[in-house]
Coordinates of C-alpha atoms in Angstrom, one line a residue:
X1 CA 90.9 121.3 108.9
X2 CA 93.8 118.6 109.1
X3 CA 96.6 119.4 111.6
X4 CA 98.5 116.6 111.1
X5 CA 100.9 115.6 107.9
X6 CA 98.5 113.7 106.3
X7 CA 100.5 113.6 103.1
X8 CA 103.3 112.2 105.2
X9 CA 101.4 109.7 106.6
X10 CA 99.9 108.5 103.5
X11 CA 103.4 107.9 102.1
X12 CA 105.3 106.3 104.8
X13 CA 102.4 104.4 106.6
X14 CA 102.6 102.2 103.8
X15 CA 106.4 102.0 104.0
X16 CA 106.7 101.2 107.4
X17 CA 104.0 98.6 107.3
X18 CA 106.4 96.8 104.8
X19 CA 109.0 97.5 106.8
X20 CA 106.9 95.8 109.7
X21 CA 106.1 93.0 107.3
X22 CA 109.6 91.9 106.6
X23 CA 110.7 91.8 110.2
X24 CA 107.4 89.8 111.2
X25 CA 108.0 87.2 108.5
X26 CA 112.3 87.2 109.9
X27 CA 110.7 86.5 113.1
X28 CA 108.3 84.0 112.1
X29 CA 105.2 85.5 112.9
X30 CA 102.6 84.3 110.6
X31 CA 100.3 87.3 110.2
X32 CA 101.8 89.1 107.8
X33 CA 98.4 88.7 105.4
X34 CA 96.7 90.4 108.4
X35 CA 98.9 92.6 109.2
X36 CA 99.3 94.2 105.2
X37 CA 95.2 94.3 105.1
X38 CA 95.2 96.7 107.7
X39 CA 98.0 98.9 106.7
X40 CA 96.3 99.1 103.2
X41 CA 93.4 99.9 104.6
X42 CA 94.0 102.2 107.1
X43 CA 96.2 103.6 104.5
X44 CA 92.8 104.2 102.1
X45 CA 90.7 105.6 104.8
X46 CA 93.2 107.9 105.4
X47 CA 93.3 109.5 102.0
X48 CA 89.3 109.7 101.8
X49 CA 90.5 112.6 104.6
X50 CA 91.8 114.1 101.5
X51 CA 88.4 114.2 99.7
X52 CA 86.4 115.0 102.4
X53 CA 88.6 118.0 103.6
X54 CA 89.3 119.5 99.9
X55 CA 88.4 123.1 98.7
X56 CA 87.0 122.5 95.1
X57 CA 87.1 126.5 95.0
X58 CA 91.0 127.5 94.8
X59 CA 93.9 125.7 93.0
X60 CA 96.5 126.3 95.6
X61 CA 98.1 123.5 96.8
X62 CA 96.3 122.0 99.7
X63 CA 97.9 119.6 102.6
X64 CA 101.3 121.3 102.2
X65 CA 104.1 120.2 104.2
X66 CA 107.3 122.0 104.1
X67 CA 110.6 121.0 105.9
X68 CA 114.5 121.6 104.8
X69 CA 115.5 118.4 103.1
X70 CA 118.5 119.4 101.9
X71 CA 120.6 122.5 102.6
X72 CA 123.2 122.5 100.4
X73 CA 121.2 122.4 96.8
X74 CA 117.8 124.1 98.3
X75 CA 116.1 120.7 98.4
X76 CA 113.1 120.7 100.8
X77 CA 110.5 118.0 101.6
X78 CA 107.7 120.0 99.9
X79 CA 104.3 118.1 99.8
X80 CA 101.1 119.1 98.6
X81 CA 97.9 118.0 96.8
X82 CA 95.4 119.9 94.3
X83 CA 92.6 118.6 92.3
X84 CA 95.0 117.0 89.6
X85 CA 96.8 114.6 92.0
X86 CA 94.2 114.2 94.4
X87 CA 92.3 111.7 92.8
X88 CA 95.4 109.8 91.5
X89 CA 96.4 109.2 95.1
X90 CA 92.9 108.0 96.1
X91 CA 92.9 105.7 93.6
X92 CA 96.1 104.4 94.5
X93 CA 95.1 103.5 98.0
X94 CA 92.2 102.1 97.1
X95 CA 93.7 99.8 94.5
X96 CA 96.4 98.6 97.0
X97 CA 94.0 97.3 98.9
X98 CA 92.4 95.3 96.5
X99 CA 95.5 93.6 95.9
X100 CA 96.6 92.4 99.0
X101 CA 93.2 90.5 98.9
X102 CA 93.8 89.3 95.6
X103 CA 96.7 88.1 96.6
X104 CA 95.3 86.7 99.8
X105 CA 95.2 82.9 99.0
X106 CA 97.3 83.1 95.5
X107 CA 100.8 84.0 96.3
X108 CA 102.0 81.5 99.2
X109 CA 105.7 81.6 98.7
X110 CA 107.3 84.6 100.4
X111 CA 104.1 85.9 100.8
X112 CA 105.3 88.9 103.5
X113 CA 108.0 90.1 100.5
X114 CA 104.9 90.2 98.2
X115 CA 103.1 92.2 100.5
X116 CA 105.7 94.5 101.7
X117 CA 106.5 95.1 97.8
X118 CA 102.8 96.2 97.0
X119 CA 102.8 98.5 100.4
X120 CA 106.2 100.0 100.1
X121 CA 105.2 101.0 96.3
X122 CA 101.7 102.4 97.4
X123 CA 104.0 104.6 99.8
X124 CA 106.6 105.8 96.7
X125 CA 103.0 106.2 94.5
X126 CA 101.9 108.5 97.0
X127 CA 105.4 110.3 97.4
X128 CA 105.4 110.8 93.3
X129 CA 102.2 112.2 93.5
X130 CA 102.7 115.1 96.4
X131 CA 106.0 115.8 96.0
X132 CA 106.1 119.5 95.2
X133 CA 110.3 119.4 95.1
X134 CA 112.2 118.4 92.3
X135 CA 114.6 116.2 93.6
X136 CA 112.0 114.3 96.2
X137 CA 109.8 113.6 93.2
X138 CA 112.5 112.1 91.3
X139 CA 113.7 110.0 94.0
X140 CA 110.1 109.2 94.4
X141 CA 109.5 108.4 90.7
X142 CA 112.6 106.6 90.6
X143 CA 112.5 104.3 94.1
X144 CA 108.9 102.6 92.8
X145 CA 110.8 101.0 90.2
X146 CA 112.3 98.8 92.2
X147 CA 109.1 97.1 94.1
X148 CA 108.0 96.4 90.7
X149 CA 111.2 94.9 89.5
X150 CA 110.8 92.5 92.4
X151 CA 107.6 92.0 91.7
X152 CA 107.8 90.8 87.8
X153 CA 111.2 89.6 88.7
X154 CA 110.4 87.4 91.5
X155 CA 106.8 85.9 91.0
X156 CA 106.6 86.5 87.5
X157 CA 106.5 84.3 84.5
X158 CA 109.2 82.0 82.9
X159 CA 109.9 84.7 80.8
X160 CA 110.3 87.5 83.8
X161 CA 114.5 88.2 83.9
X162 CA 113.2 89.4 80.1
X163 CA 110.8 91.1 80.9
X164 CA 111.6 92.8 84.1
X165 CA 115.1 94.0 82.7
X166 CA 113.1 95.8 79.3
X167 CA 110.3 97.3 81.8
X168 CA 113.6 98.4 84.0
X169 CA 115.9 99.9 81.2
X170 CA 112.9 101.8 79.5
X171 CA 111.5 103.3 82.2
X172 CA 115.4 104.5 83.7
X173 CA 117.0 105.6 80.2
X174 CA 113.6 107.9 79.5
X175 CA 114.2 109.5 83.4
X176 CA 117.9 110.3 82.5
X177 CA 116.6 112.8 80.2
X178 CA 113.8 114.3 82.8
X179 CA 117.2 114.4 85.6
X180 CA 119.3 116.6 83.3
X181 CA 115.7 118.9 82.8
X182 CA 115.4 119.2 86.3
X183 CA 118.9 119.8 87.1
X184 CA 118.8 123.0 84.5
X185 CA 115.8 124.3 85.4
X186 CA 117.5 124.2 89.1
X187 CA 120.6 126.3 87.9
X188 CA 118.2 129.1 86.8
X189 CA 115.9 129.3 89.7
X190 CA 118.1 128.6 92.2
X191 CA 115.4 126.4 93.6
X192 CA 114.2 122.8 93.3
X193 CA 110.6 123.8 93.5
X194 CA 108.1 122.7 91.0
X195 CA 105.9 125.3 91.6
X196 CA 109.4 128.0 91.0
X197 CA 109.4 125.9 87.9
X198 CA 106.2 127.3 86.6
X199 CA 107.3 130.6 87.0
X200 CA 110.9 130.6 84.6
X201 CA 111.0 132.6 81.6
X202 CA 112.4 130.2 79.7
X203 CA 113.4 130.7 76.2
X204 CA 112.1 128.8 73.2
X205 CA 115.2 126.8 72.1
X206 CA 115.1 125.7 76.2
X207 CA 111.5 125.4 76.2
X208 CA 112.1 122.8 73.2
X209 CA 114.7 120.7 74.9
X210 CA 113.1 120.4 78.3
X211 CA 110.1 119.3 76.6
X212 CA 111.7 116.6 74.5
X213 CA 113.4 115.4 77.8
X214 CA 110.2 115.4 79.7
X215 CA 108.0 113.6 76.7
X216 CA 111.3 110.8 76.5
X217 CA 110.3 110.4 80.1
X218 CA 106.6 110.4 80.2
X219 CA 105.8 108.9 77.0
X220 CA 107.6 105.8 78.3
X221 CA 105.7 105.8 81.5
X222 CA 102.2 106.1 80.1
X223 CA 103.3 104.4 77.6
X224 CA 102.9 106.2 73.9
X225 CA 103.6 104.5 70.4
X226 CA 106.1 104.0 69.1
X227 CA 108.0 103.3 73.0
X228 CA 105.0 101.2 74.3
X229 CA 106.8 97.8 73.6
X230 CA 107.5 97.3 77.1
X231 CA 104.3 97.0 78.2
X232 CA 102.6 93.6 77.3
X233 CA 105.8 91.8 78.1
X234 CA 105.9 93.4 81.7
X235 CA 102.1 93.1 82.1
X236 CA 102.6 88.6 80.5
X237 CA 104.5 88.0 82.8
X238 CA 103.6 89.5 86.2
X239 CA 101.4 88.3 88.8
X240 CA 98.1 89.4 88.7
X241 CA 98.6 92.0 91.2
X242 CA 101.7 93.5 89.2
X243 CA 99.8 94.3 86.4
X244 CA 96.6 95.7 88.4
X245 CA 99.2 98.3 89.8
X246 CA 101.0 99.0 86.8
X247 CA 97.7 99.2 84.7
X248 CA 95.9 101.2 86.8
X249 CA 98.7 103.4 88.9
X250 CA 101.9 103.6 87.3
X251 CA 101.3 104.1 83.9
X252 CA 98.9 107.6 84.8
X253 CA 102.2 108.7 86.6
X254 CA 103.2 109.4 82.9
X255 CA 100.0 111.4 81.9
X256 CA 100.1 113.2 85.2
X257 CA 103.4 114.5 84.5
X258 CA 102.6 116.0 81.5
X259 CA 99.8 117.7 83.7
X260 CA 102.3 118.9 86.2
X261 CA 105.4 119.6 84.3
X262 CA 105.2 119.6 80.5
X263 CA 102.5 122.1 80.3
X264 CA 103.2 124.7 83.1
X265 CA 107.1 124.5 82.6
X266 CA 107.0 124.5 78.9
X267 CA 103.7 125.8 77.5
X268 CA 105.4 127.5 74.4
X269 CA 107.1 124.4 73.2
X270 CA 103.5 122.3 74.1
X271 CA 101.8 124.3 71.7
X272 CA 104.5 124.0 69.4
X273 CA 105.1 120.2 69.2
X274 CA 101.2 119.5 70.1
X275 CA 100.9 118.1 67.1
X276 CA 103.5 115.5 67.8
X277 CA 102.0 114.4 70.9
X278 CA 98.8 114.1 69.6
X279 CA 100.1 112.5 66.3
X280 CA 101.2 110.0 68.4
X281 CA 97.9 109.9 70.2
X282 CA 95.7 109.0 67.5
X283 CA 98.6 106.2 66.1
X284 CA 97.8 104.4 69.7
X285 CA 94.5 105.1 69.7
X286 CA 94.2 103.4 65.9
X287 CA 97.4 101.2 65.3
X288 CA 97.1 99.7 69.1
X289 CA 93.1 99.1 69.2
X290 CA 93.8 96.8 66.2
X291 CA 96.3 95.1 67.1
X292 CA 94.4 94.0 70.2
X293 CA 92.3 92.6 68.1
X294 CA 94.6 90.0 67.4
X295 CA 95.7 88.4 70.5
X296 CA 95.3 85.4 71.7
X297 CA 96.5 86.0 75.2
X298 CA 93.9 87.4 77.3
X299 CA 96.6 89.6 79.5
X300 CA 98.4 90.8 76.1
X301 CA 94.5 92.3 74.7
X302 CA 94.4 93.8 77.6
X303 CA 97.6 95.8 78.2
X304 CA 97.4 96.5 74.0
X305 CA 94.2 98.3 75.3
X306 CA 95.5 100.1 78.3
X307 CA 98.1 101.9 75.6
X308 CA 95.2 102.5 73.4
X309 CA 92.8 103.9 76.2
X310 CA 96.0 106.3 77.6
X311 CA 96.4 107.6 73.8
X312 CA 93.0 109.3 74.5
X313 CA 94.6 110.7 78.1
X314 CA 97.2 112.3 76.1
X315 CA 95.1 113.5 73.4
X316 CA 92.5 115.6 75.8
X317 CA 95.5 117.2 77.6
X318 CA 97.3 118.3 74.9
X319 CA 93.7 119.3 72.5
X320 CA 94.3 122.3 74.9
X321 CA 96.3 124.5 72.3
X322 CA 94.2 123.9 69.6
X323 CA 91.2 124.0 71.1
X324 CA 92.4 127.7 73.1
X325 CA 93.6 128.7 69.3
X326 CA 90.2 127.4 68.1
X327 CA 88.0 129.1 70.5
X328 CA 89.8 131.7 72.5
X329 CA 87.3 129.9 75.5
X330 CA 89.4 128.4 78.5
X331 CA 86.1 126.5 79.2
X332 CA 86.1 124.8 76.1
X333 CA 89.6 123.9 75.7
X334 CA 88.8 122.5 79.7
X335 CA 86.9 119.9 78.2
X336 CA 89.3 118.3 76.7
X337 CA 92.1 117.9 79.5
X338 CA 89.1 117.5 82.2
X339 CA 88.2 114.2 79.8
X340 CA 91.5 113.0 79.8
X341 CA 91.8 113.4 83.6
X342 CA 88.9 111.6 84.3
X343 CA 89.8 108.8 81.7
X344 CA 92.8 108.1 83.7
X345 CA 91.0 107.6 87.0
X346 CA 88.4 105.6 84.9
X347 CA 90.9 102.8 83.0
X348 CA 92.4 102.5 86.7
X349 CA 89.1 101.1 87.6
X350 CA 88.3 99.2 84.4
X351 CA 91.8 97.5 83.6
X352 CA 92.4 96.7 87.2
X353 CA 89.2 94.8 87.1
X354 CA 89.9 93.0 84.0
X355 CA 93.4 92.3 84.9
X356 CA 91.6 90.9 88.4
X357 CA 88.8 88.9 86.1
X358 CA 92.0 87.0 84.1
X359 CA 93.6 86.3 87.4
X360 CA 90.7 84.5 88.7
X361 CA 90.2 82.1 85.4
X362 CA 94.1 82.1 85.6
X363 CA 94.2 81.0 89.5
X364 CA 92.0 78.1 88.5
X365 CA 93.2 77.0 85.1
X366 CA 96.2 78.3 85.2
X367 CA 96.0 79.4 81.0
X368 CA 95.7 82.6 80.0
X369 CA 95.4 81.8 76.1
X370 CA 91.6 82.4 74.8
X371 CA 91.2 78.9 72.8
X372 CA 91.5 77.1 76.0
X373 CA 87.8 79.0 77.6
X374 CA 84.8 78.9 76.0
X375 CA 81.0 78.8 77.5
X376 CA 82.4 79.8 81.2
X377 CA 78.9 81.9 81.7
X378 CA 77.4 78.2 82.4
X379 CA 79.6 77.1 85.6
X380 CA 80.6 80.7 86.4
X381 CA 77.5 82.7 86.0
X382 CA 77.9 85.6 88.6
X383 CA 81.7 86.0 87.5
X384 CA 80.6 85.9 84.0
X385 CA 78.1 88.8 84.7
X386 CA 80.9 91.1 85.8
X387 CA 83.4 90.2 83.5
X388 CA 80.6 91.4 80.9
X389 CA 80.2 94.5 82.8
X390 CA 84.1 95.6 82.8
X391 CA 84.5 94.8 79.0
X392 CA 81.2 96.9 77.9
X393 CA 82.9 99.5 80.3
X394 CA 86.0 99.2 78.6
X395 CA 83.9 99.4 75.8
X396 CA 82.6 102.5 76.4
X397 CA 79.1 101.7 77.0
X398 CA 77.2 105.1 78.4
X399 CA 75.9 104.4 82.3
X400 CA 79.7 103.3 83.2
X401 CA 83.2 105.4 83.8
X402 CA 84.1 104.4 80.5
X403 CA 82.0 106.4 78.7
X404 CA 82.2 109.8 80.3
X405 CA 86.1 110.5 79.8
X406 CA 85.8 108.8 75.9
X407 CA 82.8 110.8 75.4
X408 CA 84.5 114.2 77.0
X409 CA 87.3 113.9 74.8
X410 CA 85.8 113.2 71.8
X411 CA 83.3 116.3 71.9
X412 CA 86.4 117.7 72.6
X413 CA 88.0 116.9 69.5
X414 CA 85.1 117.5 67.4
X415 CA 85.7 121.2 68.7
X416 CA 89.1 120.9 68.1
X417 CA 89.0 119.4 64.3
X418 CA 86.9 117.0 62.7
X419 CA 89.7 114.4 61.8
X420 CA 90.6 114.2 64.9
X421 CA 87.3 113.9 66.4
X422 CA 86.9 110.6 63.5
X423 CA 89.7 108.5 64.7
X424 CA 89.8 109.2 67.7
X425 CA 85.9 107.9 67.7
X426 CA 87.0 104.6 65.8
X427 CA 88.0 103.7 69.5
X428 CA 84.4 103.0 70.1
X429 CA 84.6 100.5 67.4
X430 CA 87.6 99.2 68.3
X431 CA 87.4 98.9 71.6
X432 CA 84.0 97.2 71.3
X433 CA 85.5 94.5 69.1
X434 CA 88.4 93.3 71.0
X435 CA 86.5 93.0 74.6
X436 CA 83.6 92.1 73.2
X437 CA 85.0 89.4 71.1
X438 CA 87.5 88.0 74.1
X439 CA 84.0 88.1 76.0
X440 CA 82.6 86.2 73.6
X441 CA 85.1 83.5 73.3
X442 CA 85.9 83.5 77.1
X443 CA 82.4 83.2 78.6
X444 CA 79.4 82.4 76.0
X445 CA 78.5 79.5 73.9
X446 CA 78.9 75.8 75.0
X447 CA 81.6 74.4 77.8
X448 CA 84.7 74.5 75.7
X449 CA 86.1 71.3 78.0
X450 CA 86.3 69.2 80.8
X451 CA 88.6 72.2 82.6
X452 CA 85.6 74.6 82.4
X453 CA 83.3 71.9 83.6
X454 CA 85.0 71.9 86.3
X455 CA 85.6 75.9 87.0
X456 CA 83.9 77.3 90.7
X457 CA 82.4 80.4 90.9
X458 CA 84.0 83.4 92.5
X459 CA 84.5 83.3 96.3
X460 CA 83.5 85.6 99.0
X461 CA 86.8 87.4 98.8
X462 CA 86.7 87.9 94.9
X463 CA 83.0 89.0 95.0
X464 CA 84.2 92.0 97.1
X465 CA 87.1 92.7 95.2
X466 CA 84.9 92.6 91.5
X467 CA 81.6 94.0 93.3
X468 CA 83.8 97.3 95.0
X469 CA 85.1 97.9 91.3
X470 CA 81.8 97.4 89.5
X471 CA 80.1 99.7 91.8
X472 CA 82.6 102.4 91.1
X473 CA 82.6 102.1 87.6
X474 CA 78.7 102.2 87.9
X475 CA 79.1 105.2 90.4
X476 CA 81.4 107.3 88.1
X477 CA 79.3 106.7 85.1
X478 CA 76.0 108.0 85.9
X479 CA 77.4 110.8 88.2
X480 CA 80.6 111.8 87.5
X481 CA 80.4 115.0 89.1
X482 CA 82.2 113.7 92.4
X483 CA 85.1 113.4 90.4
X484 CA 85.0 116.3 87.7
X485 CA 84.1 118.6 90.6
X486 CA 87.5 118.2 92.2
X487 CA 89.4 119.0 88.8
X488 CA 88.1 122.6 87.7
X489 CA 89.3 125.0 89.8
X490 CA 93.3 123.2 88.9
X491 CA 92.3 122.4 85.4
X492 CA 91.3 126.6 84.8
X493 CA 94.1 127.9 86.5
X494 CA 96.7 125.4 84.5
X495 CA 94.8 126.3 81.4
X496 CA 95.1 130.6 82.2
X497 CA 98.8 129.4 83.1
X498 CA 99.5 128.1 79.6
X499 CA 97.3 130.5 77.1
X500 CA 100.3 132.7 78.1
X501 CA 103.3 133.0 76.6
X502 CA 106.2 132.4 78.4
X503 CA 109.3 133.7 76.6
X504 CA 111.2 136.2 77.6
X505 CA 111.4 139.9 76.2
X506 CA 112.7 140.6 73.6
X507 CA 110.3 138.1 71.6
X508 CA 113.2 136.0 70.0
X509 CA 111.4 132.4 69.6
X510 CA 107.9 133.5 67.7
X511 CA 110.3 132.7 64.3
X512 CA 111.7 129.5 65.4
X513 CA 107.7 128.5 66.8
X514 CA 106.3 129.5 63.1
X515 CA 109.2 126.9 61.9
X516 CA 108.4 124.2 64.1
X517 CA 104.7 123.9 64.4
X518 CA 103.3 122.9 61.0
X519 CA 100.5 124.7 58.9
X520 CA 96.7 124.1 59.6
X521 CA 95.3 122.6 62.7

């Protein structure tokens, strides 16, 4: 067992190496690569404690730490893990690290700030993940805005006032909404506790409106269509790093909200507007995986894909209803949010890498645009051969971490309703045209010029950066139990929590669900 607050540590180990780092670079000390390596690392071995110490058999919060915060509103600093945010916190850790090495010989202007950013937002990450208290997990979900800002802001693009101020006012505007939620759901438990949250016998007209304000909030975070616009410009023009942490972190902070307060809070309004959420679903999942198809800009195909990849995220969690309505069989409708869950931890892996892949040919060509590659397989073989690898994986292609979410999903939705299970399927055809064709354009046929002539092959430090991320994705894909394992015990007690109705006696909102939720599946 852990005796010590591991959850702490993991969340301001991370802060206080930043802290370190700015006041190391202020003094001129010059190790302040070293110095973030080892925070970031330390930081990741610490949350494998996590894994290894986890009971897969009970879905009570594990790790929790419980202090007063704040007396005078019944704020506490609540923190605890289970086998939904588990994972997400691993992978953030883990991804952290690999971008302070990507960053390693890249950024050399105000190279501490860059570090300190990426470690003080792996500490907020963490925070937004544990927190079990209302207010500390807004704060949290709130604060890790402003790394990023800096971030996109301050080694960004020519175009990154534009696009850090859009990333900014999308992401703030949608968290009013969730703040005026919370703030209700405190005045009728008396309580900022999530978990006391679960519990409210909330009417169906309140049901309603805390769900809208929660989907303004997450839907912008993971993102959904139609309020996904913010995404490619934010992901253009940030550093490569950037958009490896928003790609594979901070847009799952959307889909794990749902997970953690949509569902439990408001499970008679999620059944009654599921087919809104997974409306919009399908509409990324279609609309978005064509209109990657047309990019030119290698970074823009990519981020048009993350949106269309988190559209099947949303559509496993929220398959639940139909499935439970379906079936009657909590196993079966587990299928379909245990698929979304692991897709998330799988495009962490996958767009990370291929965010990392277009920051290599970027570091050394400096282009991002498609026409300018061609026939990079011939001076950049062993690159080539895992920037093949990542694009069949975000493909889809069975034996990688693609597949088994996609696949989990999908036979989900064939249990669910045929229609569903059809477009949401077309993904395997989309998503096979747009990275296969940027794969084809990028690395095969003839040298395209006298700049790909000239490319080198990846480095020692970007071998172990790709080669940690292909072996994951290759891990995950033939045996995905590690991961699933960790989920049921959460996933059946979430799914027993909602397959029960929530609304007060006398039953006043059955007439009003009728009138909301549309005829037929």
């Amino acid at each position: 067992m852990i005796d010590y607050p591991l959850l702490s540590l993991l969340i301001w180990l991370p802060v206080a190496g930043g802290a370190a780092l700015l006041a190391m670079d202020a003094l001129g000390n010059p190790g302040c690569r070293l110095m973030a390596l080892l925070v970031s690392v330390v930081t990741f071995l610490l949350s494998l404690s996590l894994y290894t110490n986890f009971d897969f058999t009970t879905a009570i919060m594990q790790y929790q730490e419980s202090v007063p915060w704040i007396d005078a509103i019944s704020a506490n600093y609540h923190l605890g893990v289970d086998g939904i945010s588990m994972p997400l916190i691993i992978l953030t850790t883990f991804t952290t690290v690999l971008v302070v090495l990507a960053g390693w010989e890249v950024i050399r202007e105000k190279t501490a700030q860059y570090m300190a950013a990426f470690l003080i937002m792996e500490g907020l990450m963490n925070g937004v993940f544990a927190a079990l208290d209302a207010v500390l997990f807004y704060v949290f979900w709130e604060a890790m805005l402003i790394p990023m800002f800096l971030i996109i802001g301050v080694w960004g693009g020519p175009r990154r006032v534009y696009a850090t101020i859009k990333f900014f006012l999308y992401t703030f505007l949608g968290s009013v909404f969730m703040l005026v939620a919370l703030i209700y759901m405190y005045l009728q438990a008396d309580s900022f506790s999530i978990l006391d949250f679960h519990l409210l016998p909330l009417g169906m007209t309140e049901q309603i409106l805390i769900f809208i304000a929660f989907l303004l909030a997450f839907a912008v975070k993971v993102p959904m269509w139609p309020v996904h616009t913010w995404l490619p410009d934010a992901h253009v023009e940030a550093p490569t790093g950037g958009s490896v942490i928003l790609a594979a972190i901070m847009l799952k902070i959307g889909g794990y909200g749902f997970l953690r307060f949509s569902l439990p809070i408001t499970p008679d309004a999620s059944h009654a507007l599921d087919w809104l959420i997974i409306l919009m679903s399908l509409v990324a999942v279609v609309y978005i995986g064509f209109v990657a198809l047309v990019q030119e800009d290698m970074k823009k195909l990519i981020a048009y894909s993350s949106i269309a990849h988190m559209g099947f995220v949303t559509l496993g969690i929220f398959l639940v209803f139909t499935l439970l309505d379906n079936t009657g069989s909590v196993n079966g409708a587990a299928l379909g949010m245990e698929g979304g869950m692991v897709q998330m931890i799988s495009h962490g892996f996958i767009s990370g890498a291929l965010f990392l892949c277009v920051g290599v040919l970027y570091d050394r060509m400096h282009s991002r645009q498609i026409s300018d590659y061609g026939g990079v397989v011939n001076t950049m073989p062993v690159f080539a051969a895992f920037m093949v690898l990542f694009a069949m994986a975000n493909s889809g292609l069975p034996g990688t971490s693609g597949f088994v979410g996609e696949f989990m999903v999908i036979l989900a939705s064939f249990k669910a309703n045929f229609w569903f299970a059809l477009l949401a399927a077309t993904t395997l055809i989309l998503g096979a045209a747009y990275s296969l064709w940027m794969v084809k354009r990028v690395i095969f046929g003839d040298v395209a010029n006298d700049k790909v002539a000239q490319l080198q092959d990846v480095n020692a430090r970007e071998f172990v950066i790709l080669a940690s991320l292909a072996a994951v994705v290759l891990l995950f894909g033939v045996y995905p139990a590690p991961l699933t394992e960790i989920m049921h015990a959460s996933v059946d007690s979430l799914l027993a929590h909602v397959s029960v109705s929530k609304l007060p006696p006398p039953e006043t909102g059955v007439a009003l669900l009728e009138s909301i939720r549309p005829a037929g599946p």
